[in-house]
Coordinates of C-alpha atoms and ligand atoms in Angstrom, one line a residue:
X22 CA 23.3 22.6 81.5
X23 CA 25.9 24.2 82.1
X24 CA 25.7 26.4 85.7
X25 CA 24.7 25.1 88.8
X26 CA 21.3 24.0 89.2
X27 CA 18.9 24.5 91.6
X28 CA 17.7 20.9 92.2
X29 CA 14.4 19.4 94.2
X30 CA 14.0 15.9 94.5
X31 CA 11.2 14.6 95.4
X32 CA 10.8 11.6 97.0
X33 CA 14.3 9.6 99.1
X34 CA 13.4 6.4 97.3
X35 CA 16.3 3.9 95.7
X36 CA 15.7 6.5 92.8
X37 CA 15.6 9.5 94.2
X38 CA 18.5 9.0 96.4
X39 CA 20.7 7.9 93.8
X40 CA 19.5 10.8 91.6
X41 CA 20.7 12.8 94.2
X42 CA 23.9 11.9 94.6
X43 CA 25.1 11.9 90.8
X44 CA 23.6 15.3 90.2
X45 CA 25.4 16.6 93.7
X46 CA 28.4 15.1 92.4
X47 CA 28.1 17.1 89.4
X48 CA 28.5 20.1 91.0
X49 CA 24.6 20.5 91.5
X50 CA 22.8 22.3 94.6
X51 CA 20.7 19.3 95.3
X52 CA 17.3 18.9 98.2
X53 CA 15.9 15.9 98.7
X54 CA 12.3 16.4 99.9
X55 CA 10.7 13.2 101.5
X56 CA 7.5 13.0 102.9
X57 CA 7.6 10.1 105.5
X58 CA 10.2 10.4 108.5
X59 CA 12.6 8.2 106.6
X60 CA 14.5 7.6 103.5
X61 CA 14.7 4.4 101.6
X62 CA 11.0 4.1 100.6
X63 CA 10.2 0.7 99.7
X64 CA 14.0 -0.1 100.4
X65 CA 12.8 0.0 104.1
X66 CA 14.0 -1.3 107.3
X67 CA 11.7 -2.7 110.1
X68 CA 12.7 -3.7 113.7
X69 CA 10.4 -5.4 116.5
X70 CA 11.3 -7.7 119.6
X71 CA 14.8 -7.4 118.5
X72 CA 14.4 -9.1 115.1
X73 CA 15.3 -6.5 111.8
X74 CA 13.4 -7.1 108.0
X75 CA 14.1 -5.1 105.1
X76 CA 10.3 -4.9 104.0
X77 CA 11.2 -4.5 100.4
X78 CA 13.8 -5.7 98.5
X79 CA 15.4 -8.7 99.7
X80 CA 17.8 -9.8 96.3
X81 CA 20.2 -7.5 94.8
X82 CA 21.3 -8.5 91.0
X83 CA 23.6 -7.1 88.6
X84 CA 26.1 -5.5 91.6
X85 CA 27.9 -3.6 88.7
X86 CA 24.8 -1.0 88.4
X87 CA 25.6 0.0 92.3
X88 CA 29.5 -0.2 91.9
X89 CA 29.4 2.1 88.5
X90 CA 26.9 4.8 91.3
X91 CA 29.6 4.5 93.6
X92 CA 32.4 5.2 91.6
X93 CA 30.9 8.0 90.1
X94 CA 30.3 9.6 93.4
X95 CA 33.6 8.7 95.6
X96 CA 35.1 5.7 96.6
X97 CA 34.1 2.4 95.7
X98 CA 31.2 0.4 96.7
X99 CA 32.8 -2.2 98.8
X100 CA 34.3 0.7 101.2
X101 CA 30.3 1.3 102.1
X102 CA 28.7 -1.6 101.6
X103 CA 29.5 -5.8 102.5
X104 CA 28.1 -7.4 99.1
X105 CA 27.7 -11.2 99.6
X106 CA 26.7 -13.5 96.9
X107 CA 24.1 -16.4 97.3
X108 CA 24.8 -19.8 96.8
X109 CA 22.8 -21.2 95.6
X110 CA 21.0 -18.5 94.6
X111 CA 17.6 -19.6 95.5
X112 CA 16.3 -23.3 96.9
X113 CA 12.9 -24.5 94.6
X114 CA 10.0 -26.4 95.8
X115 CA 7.9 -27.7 93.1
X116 CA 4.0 -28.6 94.1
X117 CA 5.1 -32.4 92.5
X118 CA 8.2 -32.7 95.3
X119 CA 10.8 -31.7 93.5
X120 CA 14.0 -30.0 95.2
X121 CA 15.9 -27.8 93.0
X122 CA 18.9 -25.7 94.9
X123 CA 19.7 -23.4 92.0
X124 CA 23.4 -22.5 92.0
X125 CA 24.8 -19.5 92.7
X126 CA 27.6 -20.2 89.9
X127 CA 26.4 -20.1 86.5
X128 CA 28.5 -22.9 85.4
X129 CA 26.9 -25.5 88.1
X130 CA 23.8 -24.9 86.5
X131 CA 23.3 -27.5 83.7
X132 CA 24.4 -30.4 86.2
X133 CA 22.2 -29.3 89.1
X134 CA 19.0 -29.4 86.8
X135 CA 20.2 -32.3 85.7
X136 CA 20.1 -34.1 89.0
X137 CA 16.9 -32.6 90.1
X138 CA 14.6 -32.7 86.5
X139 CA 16.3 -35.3 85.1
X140 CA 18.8 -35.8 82.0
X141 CA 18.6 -32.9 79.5
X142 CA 17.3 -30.4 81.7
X143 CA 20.4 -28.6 82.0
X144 CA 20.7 -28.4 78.4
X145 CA 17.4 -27.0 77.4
X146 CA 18.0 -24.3 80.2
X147 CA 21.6 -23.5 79.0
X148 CA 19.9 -23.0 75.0
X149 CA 17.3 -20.7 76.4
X150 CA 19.6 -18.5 78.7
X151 CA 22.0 -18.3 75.2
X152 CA 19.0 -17.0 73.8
X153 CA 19.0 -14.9 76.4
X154 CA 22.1 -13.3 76.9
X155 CA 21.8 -12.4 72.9
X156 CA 18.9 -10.9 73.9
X157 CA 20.4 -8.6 76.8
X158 CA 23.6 -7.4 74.3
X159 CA 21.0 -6.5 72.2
X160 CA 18.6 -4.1 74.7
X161 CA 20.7 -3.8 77.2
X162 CA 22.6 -0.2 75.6
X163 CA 19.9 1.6 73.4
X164 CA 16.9 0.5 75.8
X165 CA 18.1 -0.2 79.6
X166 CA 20.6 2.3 79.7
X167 CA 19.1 5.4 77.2
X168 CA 16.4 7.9 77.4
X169 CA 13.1 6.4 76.3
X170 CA 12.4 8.5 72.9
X171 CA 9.4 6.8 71.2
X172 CA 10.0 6.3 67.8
X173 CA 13.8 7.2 68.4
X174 CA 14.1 4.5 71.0
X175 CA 12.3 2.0 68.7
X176 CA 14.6 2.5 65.2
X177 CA 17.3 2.2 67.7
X178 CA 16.4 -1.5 68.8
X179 CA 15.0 -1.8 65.6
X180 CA 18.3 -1.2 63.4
X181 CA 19.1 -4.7 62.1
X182 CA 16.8 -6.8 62.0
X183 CA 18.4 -10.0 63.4
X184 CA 18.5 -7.7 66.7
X185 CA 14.4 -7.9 66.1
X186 CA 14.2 -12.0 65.6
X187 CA 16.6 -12.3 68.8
X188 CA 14.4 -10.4 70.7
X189 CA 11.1 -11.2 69.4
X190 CA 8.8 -8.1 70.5
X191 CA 5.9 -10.2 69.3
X192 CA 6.3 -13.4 71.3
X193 CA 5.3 -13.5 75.0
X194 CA 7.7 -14.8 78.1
X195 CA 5.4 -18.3 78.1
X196 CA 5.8 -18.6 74.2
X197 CA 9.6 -18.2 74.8
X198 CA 9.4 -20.9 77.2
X199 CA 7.5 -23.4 75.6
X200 CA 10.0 -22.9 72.8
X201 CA 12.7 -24.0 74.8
X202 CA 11.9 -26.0 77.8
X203 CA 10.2 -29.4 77.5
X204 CA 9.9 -29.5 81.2
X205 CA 6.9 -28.3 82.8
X206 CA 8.9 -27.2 86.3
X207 CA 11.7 -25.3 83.7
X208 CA 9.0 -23.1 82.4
X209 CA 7.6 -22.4 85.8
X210 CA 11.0 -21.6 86.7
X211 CA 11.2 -18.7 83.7
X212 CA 7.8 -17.8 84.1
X213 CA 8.5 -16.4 87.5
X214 CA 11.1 -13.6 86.5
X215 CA 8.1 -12.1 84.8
X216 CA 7.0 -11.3 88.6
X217 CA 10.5 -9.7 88.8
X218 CA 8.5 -6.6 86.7
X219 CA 5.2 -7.0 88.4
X220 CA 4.0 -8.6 85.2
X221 CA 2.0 -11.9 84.2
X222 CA 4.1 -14.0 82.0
X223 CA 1.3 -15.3 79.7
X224 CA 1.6 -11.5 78.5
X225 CA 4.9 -10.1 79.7
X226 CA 7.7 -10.2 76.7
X227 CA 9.4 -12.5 75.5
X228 CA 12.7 -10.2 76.7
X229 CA 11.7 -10.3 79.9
X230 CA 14.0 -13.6 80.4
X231 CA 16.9 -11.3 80.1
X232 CA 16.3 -11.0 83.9
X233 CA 17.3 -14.9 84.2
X234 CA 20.1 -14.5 82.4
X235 CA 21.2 -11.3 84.5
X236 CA 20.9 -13.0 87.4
X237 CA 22.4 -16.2 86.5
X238 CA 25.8 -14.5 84.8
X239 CA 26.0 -11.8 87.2
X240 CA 25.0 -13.3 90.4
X241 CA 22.4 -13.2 93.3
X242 CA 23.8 -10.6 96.3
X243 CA 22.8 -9.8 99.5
X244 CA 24.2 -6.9 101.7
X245 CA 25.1 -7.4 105.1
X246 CA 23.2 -6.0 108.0
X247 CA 20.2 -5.7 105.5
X248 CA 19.8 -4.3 101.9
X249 CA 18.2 -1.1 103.3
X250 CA 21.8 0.0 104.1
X251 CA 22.1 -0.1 100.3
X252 CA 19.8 3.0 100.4
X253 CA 21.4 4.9 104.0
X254 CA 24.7 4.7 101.7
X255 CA 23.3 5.9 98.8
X256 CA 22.4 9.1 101.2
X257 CA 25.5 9.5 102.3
X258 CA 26.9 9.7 99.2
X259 CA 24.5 12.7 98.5
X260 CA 24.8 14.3 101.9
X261 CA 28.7 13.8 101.3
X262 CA 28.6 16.1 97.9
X263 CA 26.1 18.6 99.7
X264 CA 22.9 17.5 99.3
X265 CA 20.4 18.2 102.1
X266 CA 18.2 15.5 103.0
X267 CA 14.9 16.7 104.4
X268 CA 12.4 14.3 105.5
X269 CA 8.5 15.0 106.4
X270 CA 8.4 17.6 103.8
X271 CA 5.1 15.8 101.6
X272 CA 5.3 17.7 98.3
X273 CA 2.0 18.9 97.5
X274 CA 2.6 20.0 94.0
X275 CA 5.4 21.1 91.7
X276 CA 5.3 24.9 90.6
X277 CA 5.9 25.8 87.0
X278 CA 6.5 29.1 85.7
X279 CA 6.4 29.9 81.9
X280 CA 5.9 26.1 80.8
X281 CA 8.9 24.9 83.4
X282 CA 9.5 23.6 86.1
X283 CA 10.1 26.5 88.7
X284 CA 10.1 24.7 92.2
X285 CA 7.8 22.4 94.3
X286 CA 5.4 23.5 96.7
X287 CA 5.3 21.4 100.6
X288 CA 2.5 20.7 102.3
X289 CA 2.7 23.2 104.9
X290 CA 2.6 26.1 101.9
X291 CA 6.5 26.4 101.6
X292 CA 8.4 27.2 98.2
X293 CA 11.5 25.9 97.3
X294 CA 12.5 27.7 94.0
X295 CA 14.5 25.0 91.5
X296 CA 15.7 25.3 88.6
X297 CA 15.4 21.5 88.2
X298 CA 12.9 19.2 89.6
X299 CA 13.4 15.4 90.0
X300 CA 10.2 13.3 90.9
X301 CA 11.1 10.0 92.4
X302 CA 7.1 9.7 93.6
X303 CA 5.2 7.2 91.7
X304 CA 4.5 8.3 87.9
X305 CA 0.8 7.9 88.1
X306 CA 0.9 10.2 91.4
X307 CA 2.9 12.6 89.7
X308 CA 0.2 12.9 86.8
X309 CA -2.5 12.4 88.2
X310 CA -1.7 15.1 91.2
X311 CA 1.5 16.8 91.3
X312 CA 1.2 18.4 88.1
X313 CA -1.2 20.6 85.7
X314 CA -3.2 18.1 84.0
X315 CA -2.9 20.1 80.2
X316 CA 0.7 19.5 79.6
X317 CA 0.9 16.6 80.9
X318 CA -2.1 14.7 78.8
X319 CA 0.3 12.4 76.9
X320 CA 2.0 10.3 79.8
X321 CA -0.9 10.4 81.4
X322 CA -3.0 8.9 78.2
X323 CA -0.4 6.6 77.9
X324 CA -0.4 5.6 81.3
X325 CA -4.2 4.7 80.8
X326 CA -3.2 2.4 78.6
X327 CA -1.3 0.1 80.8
X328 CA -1.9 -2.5 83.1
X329 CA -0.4 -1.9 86.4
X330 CA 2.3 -4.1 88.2
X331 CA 1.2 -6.8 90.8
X332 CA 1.7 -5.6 94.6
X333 CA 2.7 -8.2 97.4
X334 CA 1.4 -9.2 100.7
X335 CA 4.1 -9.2 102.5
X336 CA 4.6 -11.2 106.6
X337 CA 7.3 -10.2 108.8
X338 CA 7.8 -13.1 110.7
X339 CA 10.2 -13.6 114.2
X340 CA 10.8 -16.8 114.6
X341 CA 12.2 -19.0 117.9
X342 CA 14.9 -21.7 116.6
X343 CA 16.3 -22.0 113.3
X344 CA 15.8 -24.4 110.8
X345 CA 18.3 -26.3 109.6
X346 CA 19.6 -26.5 106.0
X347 CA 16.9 -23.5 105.1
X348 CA 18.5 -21.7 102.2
X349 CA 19.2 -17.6 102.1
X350 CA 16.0 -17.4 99.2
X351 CA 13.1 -20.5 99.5
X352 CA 10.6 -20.3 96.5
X353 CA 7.6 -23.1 96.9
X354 CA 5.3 -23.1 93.5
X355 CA 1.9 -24.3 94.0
X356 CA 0.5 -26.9 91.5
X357 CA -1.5 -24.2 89.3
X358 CA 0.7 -21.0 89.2
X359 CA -2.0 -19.3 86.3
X360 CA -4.9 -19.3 88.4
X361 CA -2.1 -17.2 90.7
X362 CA -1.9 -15.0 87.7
X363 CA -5.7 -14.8 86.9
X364 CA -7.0 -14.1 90.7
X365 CA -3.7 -11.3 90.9
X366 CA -4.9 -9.6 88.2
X367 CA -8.0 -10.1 87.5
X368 CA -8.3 -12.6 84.1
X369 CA -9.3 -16.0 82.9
X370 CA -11.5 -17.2 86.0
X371 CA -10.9 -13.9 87.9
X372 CA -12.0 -11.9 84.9
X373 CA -12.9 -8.6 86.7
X374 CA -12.6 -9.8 89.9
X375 CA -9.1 -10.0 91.6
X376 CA -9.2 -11.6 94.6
X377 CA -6.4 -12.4 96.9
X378 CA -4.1 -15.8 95.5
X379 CA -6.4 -18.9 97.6
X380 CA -2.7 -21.4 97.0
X381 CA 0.5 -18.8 95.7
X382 CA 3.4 -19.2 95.3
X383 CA 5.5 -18.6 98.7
X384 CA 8.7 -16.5 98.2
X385 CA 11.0 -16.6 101.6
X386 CA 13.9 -14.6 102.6
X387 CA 15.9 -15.7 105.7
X388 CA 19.0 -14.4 106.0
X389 CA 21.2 -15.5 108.0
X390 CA 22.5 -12.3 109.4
X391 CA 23.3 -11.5 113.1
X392 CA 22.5 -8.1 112.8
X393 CA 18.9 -8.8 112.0
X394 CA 18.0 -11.1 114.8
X395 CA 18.2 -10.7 119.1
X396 CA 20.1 -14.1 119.6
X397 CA 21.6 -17.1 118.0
X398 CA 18.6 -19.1 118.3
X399 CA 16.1 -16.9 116.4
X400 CA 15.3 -16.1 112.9
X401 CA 14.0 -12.8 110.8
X402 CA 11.8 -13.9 107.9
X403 CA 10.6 -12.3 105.0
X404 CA 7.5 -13.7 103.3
X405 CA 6.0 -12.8 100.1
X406 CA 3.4 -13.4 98.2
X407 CA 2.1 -11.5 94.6
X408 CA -1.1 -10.2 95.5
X409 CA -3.6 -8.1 94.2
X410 CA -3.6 -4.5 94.3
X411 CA -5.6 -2.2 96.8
X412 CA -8.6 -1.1 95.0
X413 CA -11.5 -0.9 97.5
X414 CA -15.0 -0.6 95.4
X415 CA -13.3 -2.3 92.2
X416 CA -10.9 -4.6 93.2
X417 CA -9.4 -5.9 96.6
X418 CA -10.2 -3.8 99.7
X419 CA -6.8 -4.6 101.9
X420 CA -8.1 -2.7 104.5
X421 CA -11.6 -5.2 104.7
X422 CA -11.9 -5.5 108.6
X423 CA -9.9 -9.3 109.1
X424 CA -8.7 -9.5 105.6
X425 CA -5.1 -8.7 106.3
X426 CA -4.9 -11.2 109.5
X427 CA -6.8 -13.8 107.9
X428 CA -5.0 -14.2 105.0
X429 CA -1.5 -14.5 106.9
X430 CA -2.4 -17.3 108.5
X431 CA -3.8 -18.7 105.2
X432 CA -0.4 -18.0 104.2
X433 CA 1.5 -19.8 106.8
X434 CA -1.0 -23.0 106.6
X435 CA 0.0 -22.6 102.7
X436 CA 3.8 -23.1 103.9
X437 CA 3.1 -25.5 106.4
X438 CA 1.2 -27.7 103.6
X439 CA 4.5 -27.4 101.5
X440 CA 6.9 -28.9 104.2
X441 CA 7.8 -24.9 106.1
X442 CA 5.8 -25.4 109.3
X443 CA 6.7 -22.4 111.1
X444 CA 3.3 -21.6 113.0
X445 CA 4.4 -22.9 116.4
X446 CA 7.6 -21.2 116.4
X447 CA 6.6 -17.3 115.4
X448 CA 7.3 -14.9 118.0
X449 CA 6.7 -11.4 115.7
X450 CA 4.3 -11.7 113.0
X451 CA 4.1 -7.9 111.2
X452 CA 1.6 -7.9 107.9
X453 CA 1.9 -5.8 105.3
X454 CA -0.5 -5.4 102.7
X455 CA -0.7 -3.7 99.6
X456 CA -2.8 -1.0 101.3
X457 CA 0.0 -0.6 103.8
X458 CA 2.6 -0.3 101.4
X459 CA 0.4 2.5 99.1
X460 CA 0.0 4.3 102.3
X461 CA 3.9 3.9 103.4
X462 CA 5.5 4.5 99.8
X463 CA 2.8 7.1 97.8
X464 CA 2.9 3.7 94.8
X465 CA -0.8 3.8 93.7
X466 CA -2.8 0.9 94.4
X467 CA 0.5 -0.5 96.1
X468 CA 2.1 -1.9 92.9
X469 CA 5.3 -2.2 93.5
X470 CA 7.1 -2.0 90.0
X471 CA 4.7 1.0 88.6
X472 CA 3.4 -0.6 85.6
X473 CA 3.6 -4.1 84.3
X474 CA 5.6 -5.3 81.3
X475 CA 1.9 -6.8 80.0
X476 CA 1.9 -6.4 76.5
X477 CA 4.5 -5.7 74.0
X478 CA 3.8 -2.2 73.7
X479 CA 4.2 -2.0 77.8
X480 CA 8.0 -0.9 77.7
X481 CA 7.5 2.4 75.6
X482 CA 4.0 3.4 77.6
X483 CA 6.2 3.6 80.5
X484 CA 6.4 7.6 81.5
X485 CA 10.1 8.8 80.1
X486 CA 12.7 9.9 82.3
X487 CA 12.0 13.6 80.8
X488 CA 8.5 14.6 81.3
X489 CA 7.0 17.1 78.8
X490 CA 7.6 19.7 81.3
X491 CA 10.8 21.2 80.8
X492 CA 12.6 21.0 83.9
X493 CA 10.9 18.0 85.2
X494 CA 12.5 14.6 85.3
X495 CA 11.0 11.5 86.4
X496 CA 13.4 8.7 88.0
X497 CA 12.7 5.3 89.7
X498 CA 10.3 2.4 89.3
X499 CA 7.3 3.8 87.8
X500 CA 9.7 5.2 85.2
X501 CA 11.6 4.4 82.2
X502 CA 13.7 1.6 82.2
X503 CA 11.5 0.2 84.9
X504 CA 11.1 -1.4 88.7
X505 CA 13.4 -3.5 91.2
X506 CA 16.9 -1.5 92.5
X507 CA 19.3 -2.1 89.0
X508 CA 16.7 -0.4 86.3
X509 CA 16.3 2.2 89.4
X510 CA 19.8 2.5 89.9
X511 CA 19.8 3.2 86.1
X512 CA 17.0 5.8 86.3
X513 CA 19.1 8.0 88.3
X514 CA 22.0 7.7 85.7
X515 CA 19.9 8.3 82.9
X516 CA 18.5 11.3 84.6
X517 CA 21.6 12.7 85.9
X518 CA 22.8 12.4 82.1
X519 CA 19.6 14.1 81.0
X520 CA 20.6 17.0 83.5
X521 CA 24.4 17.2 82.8
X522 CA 27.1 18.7 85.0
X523 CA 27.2 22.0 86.3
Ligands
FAD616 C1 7.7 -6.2 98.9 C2 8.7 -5.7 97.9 C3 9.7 -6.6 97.4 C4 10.7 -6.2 96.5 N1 11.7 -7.0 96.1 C5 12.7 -6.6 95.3 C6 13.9 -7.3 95.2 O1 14.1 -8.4 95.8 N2 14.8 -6.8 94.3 C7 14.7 -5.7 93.7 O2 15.6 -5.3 92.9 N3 13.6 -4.9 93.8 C8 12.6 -5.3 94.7 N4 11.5 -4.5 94.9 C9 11.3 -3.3 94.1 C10 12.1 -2.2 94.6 O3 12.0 -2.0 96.0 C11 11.7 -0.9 94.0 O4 11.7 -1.0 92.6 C12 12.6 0.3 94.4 O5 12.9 0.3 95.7 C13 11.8 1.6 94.1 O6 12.5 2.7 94.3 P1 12.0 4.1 93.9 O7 13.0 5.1 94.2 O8 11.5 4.1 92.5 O9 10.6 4.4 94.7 P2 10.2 4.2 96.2 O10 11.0 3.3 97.0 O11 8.7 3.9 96.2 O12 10.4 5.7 96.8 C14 9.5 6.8 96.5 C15 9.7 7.7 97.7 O13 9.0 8.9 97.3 C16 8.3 9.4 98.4 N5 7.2 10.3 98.0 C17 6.2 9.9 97.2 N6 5.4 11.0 97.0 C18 6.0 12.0 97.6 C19 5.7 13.4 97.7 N7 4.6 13.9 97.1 N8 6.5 14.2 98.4 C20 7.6 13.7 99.0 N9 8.0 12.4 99.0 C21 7.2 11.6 98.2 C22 7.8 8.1 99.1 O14 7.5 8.3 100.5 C23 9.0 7.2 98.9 O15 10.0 7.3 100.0 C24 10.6 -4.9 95.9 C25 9.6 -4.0 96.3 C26 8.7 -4.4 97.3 C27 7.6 -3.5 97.8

């Protein structure tokens, strides 16, 4: 394109923002519409009694994604933003006992499995994260960082065919791990980066442990003061370039005129002419709302066909005291992580029925951060579980009068039973459901990655950064290359190539 666009984006997600400040930097005349009265969508910041969560996102991996955005839109990252990495990078509790601090440094690796699973542990870990990392140089270009383009996208990955048996389309995350990992607690351990997508790892790819190796080689980060400022940076960037930011501006539909994308339509009946629109709402929103449903029918059949991501149920909890030795990331397993799977989305036992998980897995977050608490003696924690959708009449109803309160304390007697008794020392408890977080974020249902890697086909039904509208572009988690803040952050680039200077 070569004169300046007009551009609406719609939505101030991770995505959107970050879509907003390449294309401004481009030389673009940029809007950012977003309908809540803040920015950062599920990148969000909550603060009560003094004690500050990010209620989204509490790990940042592959840094370089955010420092390549930065540099492309002014000065480097580390003049905005105070990246610290994690070490270790999360501490394990399996439901047998076993205490696994998993380094921050890739090379302490072998030795610290080693010492917690016993002799050859390290080994069979370093074989399958080889595997791996062949796996990333081979998907990382023509699939992470490219246009989805159907068959395009497929010959691409599909050019030599030692590229296909490293990456093994036909072989699921589990299969990979039984391949590789003799130990029971190692396979859990890979298993859970197929959450990482939403996804259930009995179905999810075999590629998806690519994620390990990411976050093993390139390191697990945290910014200071919270990752939401990760997003309020992000803004400024755009705002810097001449974006305007508008917030409380729900778009109720985007306007076409001969076949393109003309401009979106607000709530209250205004019309902002573009030339360019960029949706950063949820794909399945987009489709199923936003949009004329004629030329639109092939995302949106495609989207029928997948499975969508998991959604969390998420405590806020303020906490008197502190707890000594807690690490910055605590993940305790329970002793049967597929019925997790099975009651989350609704299989094996569950078949049709999800329910929320009766013993999950507990994921905690407590950094130690003086910004985020009142006082020395006080901790802000971040709990998660995978949970169910919001689905009221077919699935879980999250808004089921007493669900909500009566699962967190489930939750906390869950943590208590694995050796984090916290239930006499919480001053703040804030729940957030996956009802909350649909209502909070426009994601349907509340997933949180859009939809699930489940199935080997999963990757190319994902909607393309280039809708079939011209003029419309799609950026974020429910699109191509996928959820969490990197493949995002990599939306945005993709779409701001799609777009092209001014
Ligand atoms: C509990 C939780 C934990 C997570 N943990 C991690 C993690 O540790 N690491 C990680 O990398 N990722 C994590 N993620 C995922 C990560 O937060 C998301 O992938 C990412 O923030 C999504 O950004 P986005 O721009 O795609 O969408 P969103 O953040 O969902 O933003 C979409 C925005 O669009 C707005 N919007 C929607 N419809 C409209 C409309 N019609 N008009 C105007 N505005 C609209 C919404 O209000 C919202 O602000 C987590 C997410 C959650 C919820």
């Amino acid at each position: 394109m070569a004169d300046v666009a007009r551009v609406a984006v719609v939505g101030a997600g991770l995505g959107g923002l970050a879509a907003a400040a390449r294309l401004a930097a481009l030389g673009h005349d940029v809007t950012v519409l977003e309908r809540s009265d803040r920015i950062g969508g599920k990148l969000g910041l909550l603060s009560v009694d003094g004690h500050s969560f990010d209620t989204g996102p509490s790990l940042v991996t592959l840094p370089s994604v955010y420092r390549d955005l930065f540099a492309a839109t002014g000065g480097p990252l580390e003049e905005s933003l105070d990246l610290v990495r994690l070490d270790p990078a999360v501490a394990y509790r399996f439901a047998d006992g076993t205490q696994l601090a998993f380094p921050g440094e890739p090379a302490a690796v072998p030795a610290a499995l080693d010492a917690a699973l016993g002799a050859g542990a390290g080994a069979q870990w370093s074989a399958l994260m080889a595997r791996a990392e062949r796996m990333w140089q081979v998907s990382e270009g023509p699939f992470l960082r490219a246009p989805l383009a159907g068959a395009a996208t497929l010959a691409r990955l599909a050019r030599r065919p030692a590229d296909v048996a490293t990456v093994a389309p036909w072989q699921s995350l589990r299969g990979l791990g039984r391949r590789y990992l003799g130990d029971p607690r190692l396979r859990t351990l890979l298993d859970r980066y197929a959450t990482y997508s939403g996804s259930d790892p009995r179905k999810a790819p075999a590629v998806l442990a690519t994620v390990a190796h990411a976050e093993q080689a390139h390191g697990s980060w945290y910014v200071r003061g919270g990752l939401h400022r990760l997003a309020r940076a992000v803004a400024d960037r755009a705002v810097e370039h001449g974006a305007v930011l508008r917030t409380g501006c729900p778009v109720r539909r985007i306007v076409l005129a001969g076949g393109r994308a003309a401009g979106v339509e607000l709530a209250d009946g205004e019309v902002l002419a573009a030339d360019v629109v960029v949706s950063d709402a949820d794909a399945a929103a987009l489709y199923a709302d936003l949009v004329p449903p004629a030329p639109t029918a092939a995302p949106r059949r495609a989207l029928a066909r997948t499975t969508p991501s998991l959604s969390g149920f998420v405590l806020l909890l303020g906490l008197r005291g502190r707890t000594p030795g807690l690490a910055h990331h605590t993940v305790l397993f329970p002793a049967d992580y597929d019925a997790e799977f099975d009651a989350v989305f609704g299989t094996g036992r569950h078949a049709g029925a999800p329910q929320p998980v009766a013993d999950p897995t507990v994921y905690v977050s407590a950094p130690d951060d003086p910004a985020l608490r009142p006082d020395e003696d006080s901790e802000s924690w971040f709990v998660l579980v995978n949970a169910p959708r919001h689905e009221p009449g077919r699935g879980v109803d999250w808004n089921a009068p007493g669900l909500a309160a009566s699962y967190a304390d489930r939750v906390l007697d869950v943590m208590a039973g694995r050796g984090l008794d916290v239930r006499d020392r919480v001053r703040t408890r804030v729940v957030r459901t996956p009802a909350d977080l649909e209502r909070d974020t426009g994601s349907v249902g509340g997933s949180i990655y859009g939809t699930s890697s489940n199935g080997a086909r999963a990757a190319f039904l994902r909607p393309a950064n280039a809708s079939p509208v011209p003029g419309l572009f799609l950026v974020g988690g429910s699109a191509h290359p996928g959820g969490g803040l990197p493949l995002v952050t990599l939306s945005a680039e993709i779409v701001a190539g799609l777009v092209g200077p001014a």
